[in-house]
Amino acid sequence: MFISIFGAVESGVIYAILALGVYISFRVLDFPDLTVDGSFVTGAAVAAVAITHDIPTILATLLAIFAGFIAGTLTGILNTKGKINPLLSGILMMTALYSINLRIMGRVSNIPLLSETTIFTQLKQAWTNAGIDTALSSILTSLGVERVPGTWATLMVMALVTLIIKLITDFYLKTEMGLALRATGDNERMIRSFSANTDHLKIIGLGLSNALVALSGALYGQYAGFADLNMGIGMIVIGLASVIIGESIVGTKSITRTTFAVIVGAIVYRVVVTLALRSTFLDTGDMKLITSFLVIIALIVPKMINNHKELKRKRKKRLALEQRLKGSA
Amino acid sequence: MLAVKDVSLTFNEGTPDEKRALENIQLELAAGDFVTVIGSNGAGKSTLMNVISGVLAPDIGHVTISEQNVTSLPEYKRSGYIGRVFQDPMAGTSPSMTIEENLAIAYSRNKKRTLRLGVTKKRRETFKEALATLHLGLENRLNASVGLLSGGERQALSLLMATFTDPNILLLDEHTAALDPSRAELITNLTREVVERTKLTTLMVTHNMQQALDLGNRLIMMDKGQIILDVSGQEKEALTIEKLLQAFQDIRGSKMDNDRAILG
Ligand SMILES: Nc1ncnc2c1ncn2[C@@H]1O[C@H](COP(=O)(O)OP(=O)(O)OP(=O)(O)O)[C@@H](O)[C@H]1O
Ligand SMILES: [Mg+2]
C-alpha cells in the first residue's frame, strides 16, 4: 500500500510538469492544444536517443526541452500563420509527430534505458552514498511501514525540480511578456490594441507549453526506464484532468495559487487512479474510464457545492426576513 | 497629425452582399483637434475607425499619422500610436487580470515587452496616481479582478488605459453607448477632462447629438460612406440639434432616418 502510493506520488510529481504545460496552453492561452500526446513522446525519445549515445543526462534532457519547444511553435505557426483552427493545428502536429518520433527513435518503437545511466540512477547513487535513503527508511520502519521505497532521491529531487519550474512559470506570467500572453488568452482584441503581436505570443506560449510537456516526457522516460512510441496516448487528458482536479480542490484565486493547484491536481490524480486500480473490480484497462469519471466529478461537484451554499444562504436570509416581519406584526 | 486620403472600402465586393462602406473619404486632423462623428446606422463610422486603427485595410487610399504613411502597418504595430476605447465595456480590458496588471499592459504599449516584472513598486505608484484622476476609488482596488468591475468602471479604466502612454491619436467608438445615462455622463465628463488635460488628437463617434455638440472643436457627419458635413470653431459652437437635422435634410433631400440619434 505505502509503496504503491509512494510510486503514485513520484510519478505524479513528474506529470505535474506536463500539467503545468497543459495549464499554459489550455488556461492561459485558451488554446486547446492536442500536440501534447506527441510532444510528450518527443521529449522521451530525444532524451532516450541522446542517453544511449552517451550524451550527459542533463544535456539530453535539455535537448528534449528544446525539441518540445520547436514542436509547440510549429503548432502555433499552423494556427496563426496558416489560419488553421486550434484543435486541428494540434491534431495535425500530433499526427506528424508520431512519424517524427519514430524517426528520432531510429525506426524502433521502444528504446529501453534500464541498463543506461539516467538522471535518476545518478541521483540514486548520490543519495545512497550520502546515506539519506537509509536514514529515511529506518524512520519509516520504526513507524511500522513494512516495505520501504528503494530510494527517496526521485521524489525529493523531482519535487524540487517541479517547484522550481512552478516558480519560474509564476514569475514569467507576471513579466511584461507574461502579462501580454495572459491577455492574449483573455481578450485578444484588447491586447492587440495595446501593440502586442498576438501571433508571436501564441507561438511562444505554445512553444513553452510543449517544452514543459517534453521535459515531463524526458523525465518520465528516464524514470520508467524506456521511451515508447505509444507512451503519449491520452497524455492530454491526464494533463487536463490534473488541471481541472487541482483547480477544483485548491482554487484559482491567483496565478501562484493556480499553478500550485495544477501540481496538487497531478499528484491527486495519480494517487486516486492507483487506489482505484487496487480495488478488486477494476483493472488497468479501466484507467481511462476512471480518468473520465474523475474529471466529471471535478467539474460537477464544486458547482453542486456552490449551489448548495447559495441555497442555504438564501434560506437563511428568508427566514430572518420572515422573523422580522412577524416581530413587527 | 492624422490624415485619411482618398479612402474607399467595399465589403464583399462582387457578391450580392456588396456594400460600399466608405467612399472617397478625405479627412485631416490637426494636432489637438477633438472631432466628434455622427451619422445614421451603417453610415461607415466604425469602418472608418477600423481603417484608421488598421483592423481593416482600405481598398484604395492611405492613412498617415504624424506624416508617416501607416497604411500597410499591421494593427498591432499601429496601436503604438493609437489609443482606442470600444463600445463594449468588456472589450477594452482583460477581465481575468487585476487592475494593476491591466494598467501594466497599457504601460508597455509603446515599449518593448521584456522579461521584467510588469508591476513594480514604482509603477504601482504611477498607476495609483493615474487611477485617482478617475475619482472612482479604483486606486484602492489595484488587486481587484477587472471582471468584477461594473461596466462604467471598466469603461473608465479602458479610457485611462487608452490614454495612459500619450498616444498620437485617440479613437472612441460610441464608448458611452452601452452604459446607463448616469454612467454615460460620467464617462463623457472623464473624456472631456482627459482630452483637455492631455491635448490628445481625438476622433469620437457618438449617436448622441447633444454629446457631439457639447464636446470637441469640430463635428463631422457621415452618411452612406461619405463625410457630408464638416464644421468647426465658431460655426460648431452655434450648432443645435435642429440645425443639424435641417442640414442633413438640405444635403440629402430626405429626413435623417435615425430615431436613436434624434432622441439621444
Ligand atoms: N465585416 C463586414 N462585412 C460586411 N459588411 C460590413 C462589415 N462591417 C460593416 N459592414 C457594413 O458596412 C456598413 C458600414 O458599417 P459601420 O459599422 O461602419 O457603420 P456605423 O456607421 O458604425 O453604424 P452604427 O452606427 O450602426 O455603428 C454597414 O452597412 C455594415 O453592414
Ligand atoms: Mg458603429
XYZ file of C-alpha atoms and ligand atoms in Angstrom:
625
model
C 0.000 0.000 0.000
C 2.595 2.552 1.062
C 4.870 1.555 -1.795
C 2.205 1.976 -4.454
C 1.064 5.340 -3.123
C 4.691 6.379 -2.925
C 5.118 5.410 -6.569
C 1.946 7.300 -7.487
C 3.202 10.472 -5.824
C 6.572 10.048 -7.529
C 5.082 9.817 -10.997
C 2.513 12.472 -10.076
C 5.277 14.958 -9.418
C 6.770 14.182 -12.850
C 3.350 14.505 -14.519
C 2.880 17.819 -12.711
C 5.321 19.376 -15.167
C 3.168 18.125 -18.034
C 0.118 19.544 -16.259
C 1.821 22.950 -15.956
C 2.425 22.844 -19.701
C -1.201 21.987 -20.364
C -2.209 24.795 -17.998
C -0.290 27.296 -20.126
C -1.988 26.260 -23.363
C -5.496 25.470 -22.152
C -5.957 28.053 -19.448
C -3.523 30.908 -20.038
C -3.744 30.950 -23.835
C -7.235 29.438 -24.011
C -5.867 27.191 -26.750
C -6.948 23.516 -26.625
C -3.606 22.155 -27.776
C -3.543 18.436 -28.607
C 0.134 18.482 -29.626
C 0.801 17.193 -26.117
C 0.274 13.493 -26.927
C 3.054 13.781 -29.476
C 5.438 16.187 -27.754
C 5.481 14.085 -24.574
C 6.902 11.197 -26.630
C 9.230 13.575 -28.475
C 10.701 14.544 -25.109
C 11.139 10.944 -24.018
C 12.508 9.872 -27.415
C 15.057 12.669 -27.738
C 16.306 12.095 -24.204
C 16.483 8.303 -24.710
C 18.354 8.512 -28.002
C 20.760 11.082 -26.569
C 21.391 8.968 -23.478
C 22.029 5.808 -25.496
C 24.547 7.894 -27.463
C 26.333 8.665 -24.182
C 25.329 12.307 -24.069
C 25.266 13.503 -20.443
C 21.809 13.118 -18.913
C 21.312 16.810 -18.148
C 22.212 17.765 -21.706
C 19.946 15.008 -23.047
C 17.083 16.430 -21.016
C 17.780 19.968 -22.233
C 17.718 18.711 -25.830
C 14.301 17.168 -25.135
C 13.013 20.500 -23.818
C 14.239 22.232 -26.957
C 12.588 19.642 -29.226
C 9.285 20.118 -27.393
C 9.588 23.881 -27.769
C 10.036 23.537 -31.534
C 7.035 21.199 -31.801
C 4.885 23.718 -29.918
C 5.974 26.651 -32.045
C 5.083 24.661 -35.174
C 1.556 24.150 -33.879
C 1.455 27.880 -33.185
C 2.611 28.692 -36.688
C -0.029 26.379 -38.208
C -2.669 28.193 -36.208
C -1.549 31.810 -36.591
C 0.131 31.932 -39.983
C -1.750 29.060 -41.599
C -5.054 30.178 -40.041
C -5.908 26.588 -39.125
C -8.199 26.260 -36.156
C -6.546 25.463 -32.811
C -7.868 21.915 -32.371
C -6.951 20.927 -35.898
C -3.484 22.517 -35.666
C -2.796 20.409 -32.594
C -4.159 17.227 -34.140
C -2.094 17.731 -37.317
C 1.057 18.326 -35.304
C 0.362 15.374 -33.039
C -0.133 13.124 -36.055
C 3.028 14.365 -37.736
C 4.960 13.916 -34.508
C 4.082 10.214 -34.437
C 6.199 9.647 -37.538
C 8.826 12.159 -36.473
C 9.162 10.424 -33.110
C 9.629 7.093 -34.872
C 12.404 8.671 -36.957
C 14.019 10.131 -33.850
C 13.950 6.689 -32.253
C 15.696 5.206 -35.279
C 12.626 3.321 -36.551
C 12.146 1.244 -33.439
C 9.112 1.728 -31.277
C 10.815 1.173 -27.956
C 14.175 2.201 -26.525
C 14.995 0.535 -23.196
C 17.012 2.618 -20.739
C 17.222 0.142 -17.893
C 20.907 -0.537 -18.396
C 21.727 3.116 -19.058
C 22.795 5.875 -16.730
C 19.839 8.241 -16.339
C 19.288 11.298 -14.195
C 17.551 9.064 -11.692
C 20.244 6.379 -11.445
C 22.745 9.180 -10.892
C 20.586 10.734 -8.206
C 20.015 7.415 -6.507
C 23.757 6.826 -6.464
C 24.394 10.196 -4.865
C 21.707 9.715 -2.245
C 22.830 6.214 -1.327
C 26.369 7.488 -0.945
C 25.158 10.275 1.299
C 23.207 7.762 3.408
C 19.974 9.735 3.153
C 17.915 6.767 1.956
C 18.919 4.515 4.831
C 18.130 7.238 7.321
C 14.662 7.948 5.897
C 13.884 4.247 5.532
C 14.776 3.494 9.112
C 12.386 6.218 10.243
C 9.635 4.617 8.169
C 10.424 1.143 9.504
C 10.203 2.428 13.055
C 6.766 3.831 12.157
C 5.666 0.313 11.241
C 5.833 0.509 7.443
C 6.938 -2.876 6.213
C 8.066 -2.345 2.649
C 10.061 0.860 2.284
C 10.818 2.653 -1.002
C 14.113 1.841 -2.676
C 15.152 5.467 -2.887
C 13.840 8.862 -1.916
C 16.033 10.623 -4.423
C 13.459 10.610 -7.237
C 10.662 12.053 -5.164
C 12.701 14.696 -3.379
C 14.619 15.916 -6.386
C 11.595 15.814 -8.670
C 9.608 17.776 -6.103
C 12.373 20.349 -6.097
C 12.561 20.479 -9.911
C 8.781 20.807 -10.206
C 8.763 23.547 -7.586
C 11.458 25.477 -9.431
C 9.513 25.178 -12.674
C 6.376 26.359 -10.925
C 8.222 29.400 -9.566
C 9.686 30.218 -12.975
C 6.214 29.892 -14.537
C 4.727 32.163 -11.861
C 7.400 34.752 -12.469
C 7.150 34.564 -16.246
C 3.395 35.073 -16.170
C 3.927 38.297 -14.224
C 6.549 39.765 -16.545
C 5.620 42.262 -19.245
C 5.707 39.444 -21.778
C 3.767 37.109 -19.498
C 1.036 39.679 -18.924
C 0.668 40.089 -22.684
C 0.488 36.290 -23.048
C -2.280 36.070 -20.472
C -4.182 38.913 -22.095
C -3.901 37.112 -25.436
C -5.857 34.208 -23.983
C -8.260 36.514 -22.194
C -9.047 39.314 -24.632
C -7.150 39.155 -27.890
C -8.694 42.260 -29.396
C -7.703 44.315 -26.387
C -4.087 43.225 -26.262
C -3.692 43.900 -29.989
C -4.922 47.440 -29.373
C -2.034 47.689 -26.906
C 0.510 46.936 -29.538
C 1.176 43.265 -28.855
C 1.791 40.804 -31.674
C -0.667 38.105 -30.663
C 0.627 35.693 -33.326
C 4.107 35.750 -31.833
C 2.753 35.481 -28.316
C 0.717 32.408 -29.196
C 3.660 30.769 -30.931
C 5.938 31.418 -27.954
C 3.270 30.347 -25.475
C 2.663 27.044 -27.247
C 6.423 26.553 -27.519
C 6.850 26.994 -23.764
C 3.873 24.771 -23.044
C 5.221 21.911 -25.142
C 8.739 22.456 -23.813
C 7.366 21.618 -20.366
C 5.445 18.651 -21.747
C 8.610 17.332 -23.415
C 10.588 17.829 -20.200
C 7.960 15.804 -18.403
C 8.256 13.114 -21.102
C 12.041 13.079 -20.906
C 11.968 12.679 -17.126
C 9.208 10.089 -17.253
C 11.116 8.028 -19.787
C 14.218 8.053 -17.594
C 12.101 7.262 -14.543
C 10.247 4.390 -16.164
C 13.355 3.088 -17.909
C 12.193 3.262 -21.530
C 10.909 5.511 -24.281
C 7.956 4.093 -26.170
C 6.313 5.383 -29.309
C 2.869 4.976 -27.731
C 3.599 6.315 -24.283
C 1.954 9.659 -25.123
C -1.523 8.360 -25.844
C -4.008 10.076 -23.561
C -1.450 12.452 -22.044
C -3.545 15.473 -22.936
C -6.438 14.062 -20.943
C -4.177 13.342 -17.979
C -2.849 16.898 -18.110
C -6.319 18.334 -18.381
C -7.609 16.091 -15.588
C -4.793 17.339 -13.358
C -5.578 20.977 -14.124
C -9.291 20.581 -13.527
C -8.975 18.437 -10.395
C -6.378 20.764 -8.906
C -8.355 23.897 -9.660
C -11.457 22.474 -8.026
C -9.573 21.430 -4.885
C -7.186 24.353 -4.415
C -8.892 27.180 -6.303
C -7.685 29.756 -8.814
C -7.528 33.000 -6.835
C -4.111 33.989 -8.196
C -1.528 32.693 -10.625
C 0.667 31.404 -7.794
C -2.254 29.534 -6.364
C -3.415 28.113 -9.673
C -0.006 26.691 -10.620
C 0.142 25.130 -7.158
C -3.343 23.737 -7.762
C -2.179 22.153 -11.012
C 0.655 20.339 -9.232
C -1.663 19.137 -6.468
C -4.097 18.007 -9.156
C -1.451 15.925 -10.929
C -0.496 14.140 -7.707
C -4.075 13.621 -6.541
C -4.963 12.228 -9.953
C -2.154 9.652 -9.805
C -2.941 8.622 -6.253
C -6.678 8.246 -6.871
C -6.093 6.207 -10.031
C -3.629 3.981 -8.179
C -6.039 3.425 -5.315
C -8.920 2.754 -7.699
C -6.871 0.179 -9.599
C -6.091 -1.629 -6.342
C -9.768 -2.394 -5.814
C -10.782 -5.889 -6.859
C -13.343 -4.967 -9.524
C -11.217 -2.519 -11.571
C -8.165 -3.358 -13.664
C -5.648 -1.375 -15.729
C -7.970 -1.431 -18.734
C -10.395 0.713 -16.774
C -7.904 3.524 -16.331
C -9.433 5.771 -19.000
C -12.862 5.246 -17.503
C -11.543 6.257 -14.093
C -9.905 9.338 -15.629
C -13.093 10.490 -17.311
C -15.040 9.832 -14.150
C -12.594 11.895 -12.085
C -12.762 14.842 -14.461
C -16.552 14.717 -14.460
C -16.583 14.707 -10.661
C -14.110 17.586 -10.529
C -16.267 19.572 -12.927
C -19.617 18.883 -11.318
C -19.045 18.653 -7.563
C -17.715 22.206 -6.986
C -20.751 23.584 -8.821
C -23.090 21.471 -6.691
C -21.378 22.628 -3.508
C -21.677 26.253 -4.612
C -25.340 25.874 -5.465
C -25.965 24.246 -2.128
C -24.212 27.073 -0.265
C -26.165 29.641 -2.231
C -29.476 27.934 -1.410
C -28.570 27.754 2.252
C -27.647 31.426 2.312
C -30.920 32.394 0.672
C -32.971 30.260 3.029
C -31.263 31.874 5.994
C -31.965 35.318 4.616
C -35.606 34.456 4.004
C -36.030 33.048 7.496
C -34.502 36.180 9.007
C -36.817 38.330 6.952
C -39.904 36.349 7.974
C -38.817 36.573 11.594
C -38.534 40.325 11.331
C -41.947 40.622 9.664
C -43.523 38.527 12.410
C -41.843 40.660 15.041
C -43.215 43.865 13.600
C -46.732 42.466 13.101
C -1.447 64.727 -37.125
C -3.862 62.311 -38.801
C -4.743 62.260 -42.472
C -7.100 59.940 -44.315
C -6.742 60.405 -48.066
C -8.923 59.038 -50.884
C -10.030 56.091 -48.789
C -12.672 53.751 -50.178
C -13.688 50.360 -48.897
C -16.284 47.918 -50.163
C -17.291 44.786 -48.284
C -17.994 41.551 -50.167
C -17.104 43.109 -53.491
C -18.627 41.352 -56.497
C -21.214 39.409 -54.492
C -24.908 40.145 -53.981
C -23.957 41.307 -50.449
C -21.705 44.015 -51.839
C -21.656 47.022 -49.516
C -19.802 50.265 -50.153
C -18.916 51.208 -46.603
C -16.508 54.073 -47.329
C -16.463 56.235 -50.443
C -13.574 58.525 -51.169
C -13.061 59.722 -47.609
C -10.849 62.795 -47.083
C -10.173 63.772 -43.524
C -7.379 65.704 -41.919
C -6.948 66.325 -38.198
C -4.560 68.929 -36.832
C -2.715 68.204 -33.603
C -5.071 68.721 -30.662
C -8.248 68.504 -32.742
C -11.166 66.906 -30.928
C -13.593 65.773 -33.613
C -16.994 64.259 -32.926
C -18.503 61.990 -35.580
C -22.224 61.432 -36.046
C -24.271 59.659 -38.689
C -27.031 57.119 -39.144
C -26.617 53.383 -38.590
C -24.430 51.825 -41.230
C -23.018 55.188 -42.313
C -19.484 53.791 -42.092
C -18.301 55.397 -38.862
C -16.941 52.226 -37.297
C -15.459 51.167 -40.600
C -13.579 54.483 -40.763
C -12.251 53.940 -37.242
C -11.193 50.420 -38.194
C -9.353 51.678 -41.265
C -7.509 54.254 -39.162
C -6.576 51.704 -36.490
C -5.524 49.096 -39.038
C -8.183 46.476 -38.269
C -9.325 46.875 -41.893
C -7.226 47.722 -44.927
C -8.794 50.208 -47.360
C -9.273 49.122 -50.993
C -7.634 52.348 -52.107
C -6.288 55.440 -50.390
C -3.970 55.793 -47.440
C -3.693 56.784 -43.821
C -0.872 58.869 -42.378
C -0.122 59.515 -38.728
C 2.349 62.295 -37.898
C 3.457 62.471 -41.530
C 4.189 58.746 -41.597
C 2.286 56.575 -44.048
C 0.900 53.733 -41.930
C -1.481 52.185 -44.469
C 0.422 48.920 -44.645
C 1.410 48.788 -40.986
C -0.364 45.892 -39.211
C -2.836 46.711 -36.458
C -0.591 45.727 -33.563
C 2.211 47.999 -34.764
C -0.114 50.912 -35.385
C -1.523 50.508 -31.877
C 1.713 52.044 -30.671
C 0.411 55.395 -31.934
C -3.311 54.929 -31.342
C -5.334 54.646 -28.160
C -8.774 53.087 -28.547
C -11.894 52.644 -26.460
C -14.590 50.360 -27.823
C -18.352 50.453 -27.417
C -18.436 47.200 -25.453
C -17.160 47.849 -21.904
C -15.864 44.250 -21.906
C -13.692 44.835 -24.961
C -11.045 47.219 -23.665
C -9.751 45.346 -20.625
C -8.661 41.853 -19.690
C -11.285 40.543 -17.227
C -9.295 37.782 -15.535
C -6.415 40.083 -14.722
C -6.182 42.664 -11.962
C -6.492 46.425 -12.351
C -2.761 46.929 -11.905
C -1.941 44.159 -14.389
C -4.218 45.765 -16.957
C -2.503 49.092 -16.429
C 0.871 47.402 -16.783
C -0.235 46.143 -20.189
C -1.215 49.681 -21.179
C 2.078 50.953 -19.804
C 4.045 48.645 -22.136
C 2.154 49.793 -25.222
C 4.905 51.851 -26.791
C 7.817 49.865 -25.328
C 9.344 46.507 -25.976
C 7.829 43.886 -23.689
C 10.623 42.338 -21.650
C 11.126 39.599 -19.077
C 10.993 42.118 -16.263
C 8.062 42.264 -13.851
C 5.104 44.154 -15.290
C 4.035 45.603 -11.961
C 6.826 47.096 -9.879
C 6.655 49.217 -6.736
C 7.492 52.336 -8.679
C 4.955 51.658 -11.398
C 2.303 50.873 -8.819
C 2.618 54.458 -7.571
C 2.232 55.793 -11.104
C -0.838 53.585 -11.586
C -2.368 54.803 -8.331
C -1.911 58.441 -9.286
C -3.459 57.850 -12.688
C -6.409 55.918 -11.238
C -7.059 58.700 -8.753
C -7.889 61.032 -11.662
C -10.968 58.883 -12.346
C -12.446 59.700 -8.907
C -13.878 56.174 -8.654
C -11.732 54.888 -5.804
C -10.124 52.325 -8.106
C -6.703 53.352 -6.763
C -7.587 51.399 -3.617
C -8.508 48.257 -5.538
C -5.328 47.642 -7.511
C -5.542 43.901 -6.960
C -9.199 43.515 -7.817
C -10.003 41.428 -10.851
C -11.248 43.697 -13.647
C -14.054 41.227 -14.394
C -15.612 42.258 -11.073
C -15.899 45.949 -12.029
C -19.145 47.489 -13.257
C -19.490 48.439 -16.912
C -18.930 52.109 -16.121
C -15.857 51.409 -14.042
C -14.439 49.191 -16.764
C -15.069 51.822 -19.395
C -13.386 54.464 -17.233
C -10.415 52.143 -16.820
C -10.371 51.498 -20.584
C -10.276 55.232 -21.204
C -7.416 55.640 -18.770
C -5.539 52.727 -20.341
C -6.073 54.071 -23.844
C -4.628 57.469 -22.930
C -2.002 56.258 -20.457
C 1.048 56.415 -22.680
C 0.155 59.565 -24.617
C -0.713 58.053 -27.975
C -0.699 60.327 -31.022
C -4.365 59.703 -31.639
C -7.336 58.675 -29.515
C -10.219 56.800 -31.172
C -13.515 56.471 -29.304
C -16.272 54.461 -30.981
C -19.558 55.016 -29.136
C -17.744 54.352 -25.915
C -20.662 55.556 -23.793
C -23.438 53.883 -25.776
C -23.631 50.684 -23.730
C -23.883 52.476 -20.378
C -26.905 53.738 -18.463
C -27.394 57.543 -18.611
C -25.650 58.441 -15.354
C -22.609 56.322 -16.097
C -22.556 57.556 -19.670
C -22.396 61.083 -18.298
C -19.552 60.107 -16.005
C -17.546 58.721 -18.932
C -18.420 61.729 -21.086
C -17.089 64.072 -18.410
C -13.985 61.976 -17.948
C -13.412 62.068 -21.680
C -13.693 65.836 -21.722
C -11.269 66.098 -18.789
C -8.723 63.701 -20.224
C -8.710 65.230 -23.688
C -8.430 68.737 -22.272
C -5.585 67.778 -19.995
C -3.601 65.689 -22.486
C -4.472 67.703 -25.633
C -4.843 64.400 -27.480
C -5.917 64.451 -31.099
C -9.264 62.705 -30.776
C -11.905 61.202 -33.026
C -15.106 60.293 -31.189
C -18.089 58.522 -32.727
C -21.383 59.051 -30.941
C -25.089 58.587 -31.557
C -25.887 61.248 -29.032
C -26.179 64.509 -30.960
C -26.122 66.612 -27.834
C -22.858 64.933 -26.819
C -21.464 65.589 -30.284
C -22.333 69.257 -29.945
C -21.076 69.638 -26.374
C -17.708 68.022 -26.898
C -14.857 68.874 -29.181
C -13.924 71.702 -31.523
C -15.131 70.096 -34.716
C -18.008 67.903 -35.859
C -18.381 65.703 -38.912
C -21.468 63.946 -40.142
C -21.320 60.765 -42.193
C -23.906 59.149 -44.397
C -23.671 56.213 -46.799
C -19.908 56.026 -46.538
C -19.286 59.718 -47.112
C -18.494 62.714 -44.971
C -21.403 65.048 -45.766
C -20.815 67.772 -43.199
C -17.696 69.140 -41.530
C -17.990 72.129 -39.205
C -15.556 73.549 -36.711
C -14.783 76.512 -34.458
C -17.391 79.256 -34.126
C -19.673 77.606 -36.617
C -19.763 74.455 -34.493
C -20.382 76.448 -31.308
C -23.505 77.869 -32.939
C -24.908 74.467 -33.986
C -28.060 72.967 -32.471
C -29.720 69.605 -32.959
C -32.407 71.248 -35.109
C -29.807 72.872 -37.333
C -28.003 69.551 -37.704
C -31.177 67.754 -38.769
C -32.015 70.578 -41.145
C -28.516 70.432 -42.592
C -28.908 66.716 -43.196
C -32.205 67.280 -44.989
C -30.751 70.061 -47.120
C -27.823 67.930 -48.205
C -29.569 64.599 -48.646
C -33.027 65.788 -49.612
C -34.589 63.431 -47.055
C -35.092 63.233 -43.310
C -32.437 61.591 -41.196
C -33.750 58.078 -40.597
C -32.251 57.502 -37.234
C -34.567 57.804 -34.226
C -31.794 56.877 -31.857
C -29.755 59.870 -32.985
C -32.602 62.302 -32.588
C -33.626 61.069 -29.189
C -30.093 60.633 -27.937
N -17.173 42.971 -41.765
C -18.182 43.420 -42.536
N -18.614 42.676 -43.583
C -19.622 43.107 -44.363
N -20.244 44.270 -44.194
C -19.874 45.062 -43.191
C -18.836 44.679 -42.302
N -18.649 45.645 -41.389
C -19.560 46.588 -41.681
N -20.294 46.266 -42.780
C -21.323 47.083 -43.403
O -20.745 48.319 -43.744
C -21.627 49.383 -43.445
C -20.979 50.370 -42.517
O -20.858 49.776 -41.249
P -20.294 50.510 -39.963
O -20.194 49.505 -38.884
O -19.091 51.255 -40.317
O -21.456 51.528 -39.638
P -21.581 52.563 -38.439
O -21.647 53.901 -39.014
O -20.555 52.313 -37.424
O -23.003 52.160 -37.890
P -23.549 52.071 -36.385
O -23.989 53.449 -36.061
O -24.708 51.156 -36.501
O -22.457 51.561 -35.537
C -22.881 48.755 -42.876
O -23.835 48.666 -43.893
C -22.443 47.387 -42.445
O -23.497 46.476 -42.568
Mg -20.508 51.590 -35.391
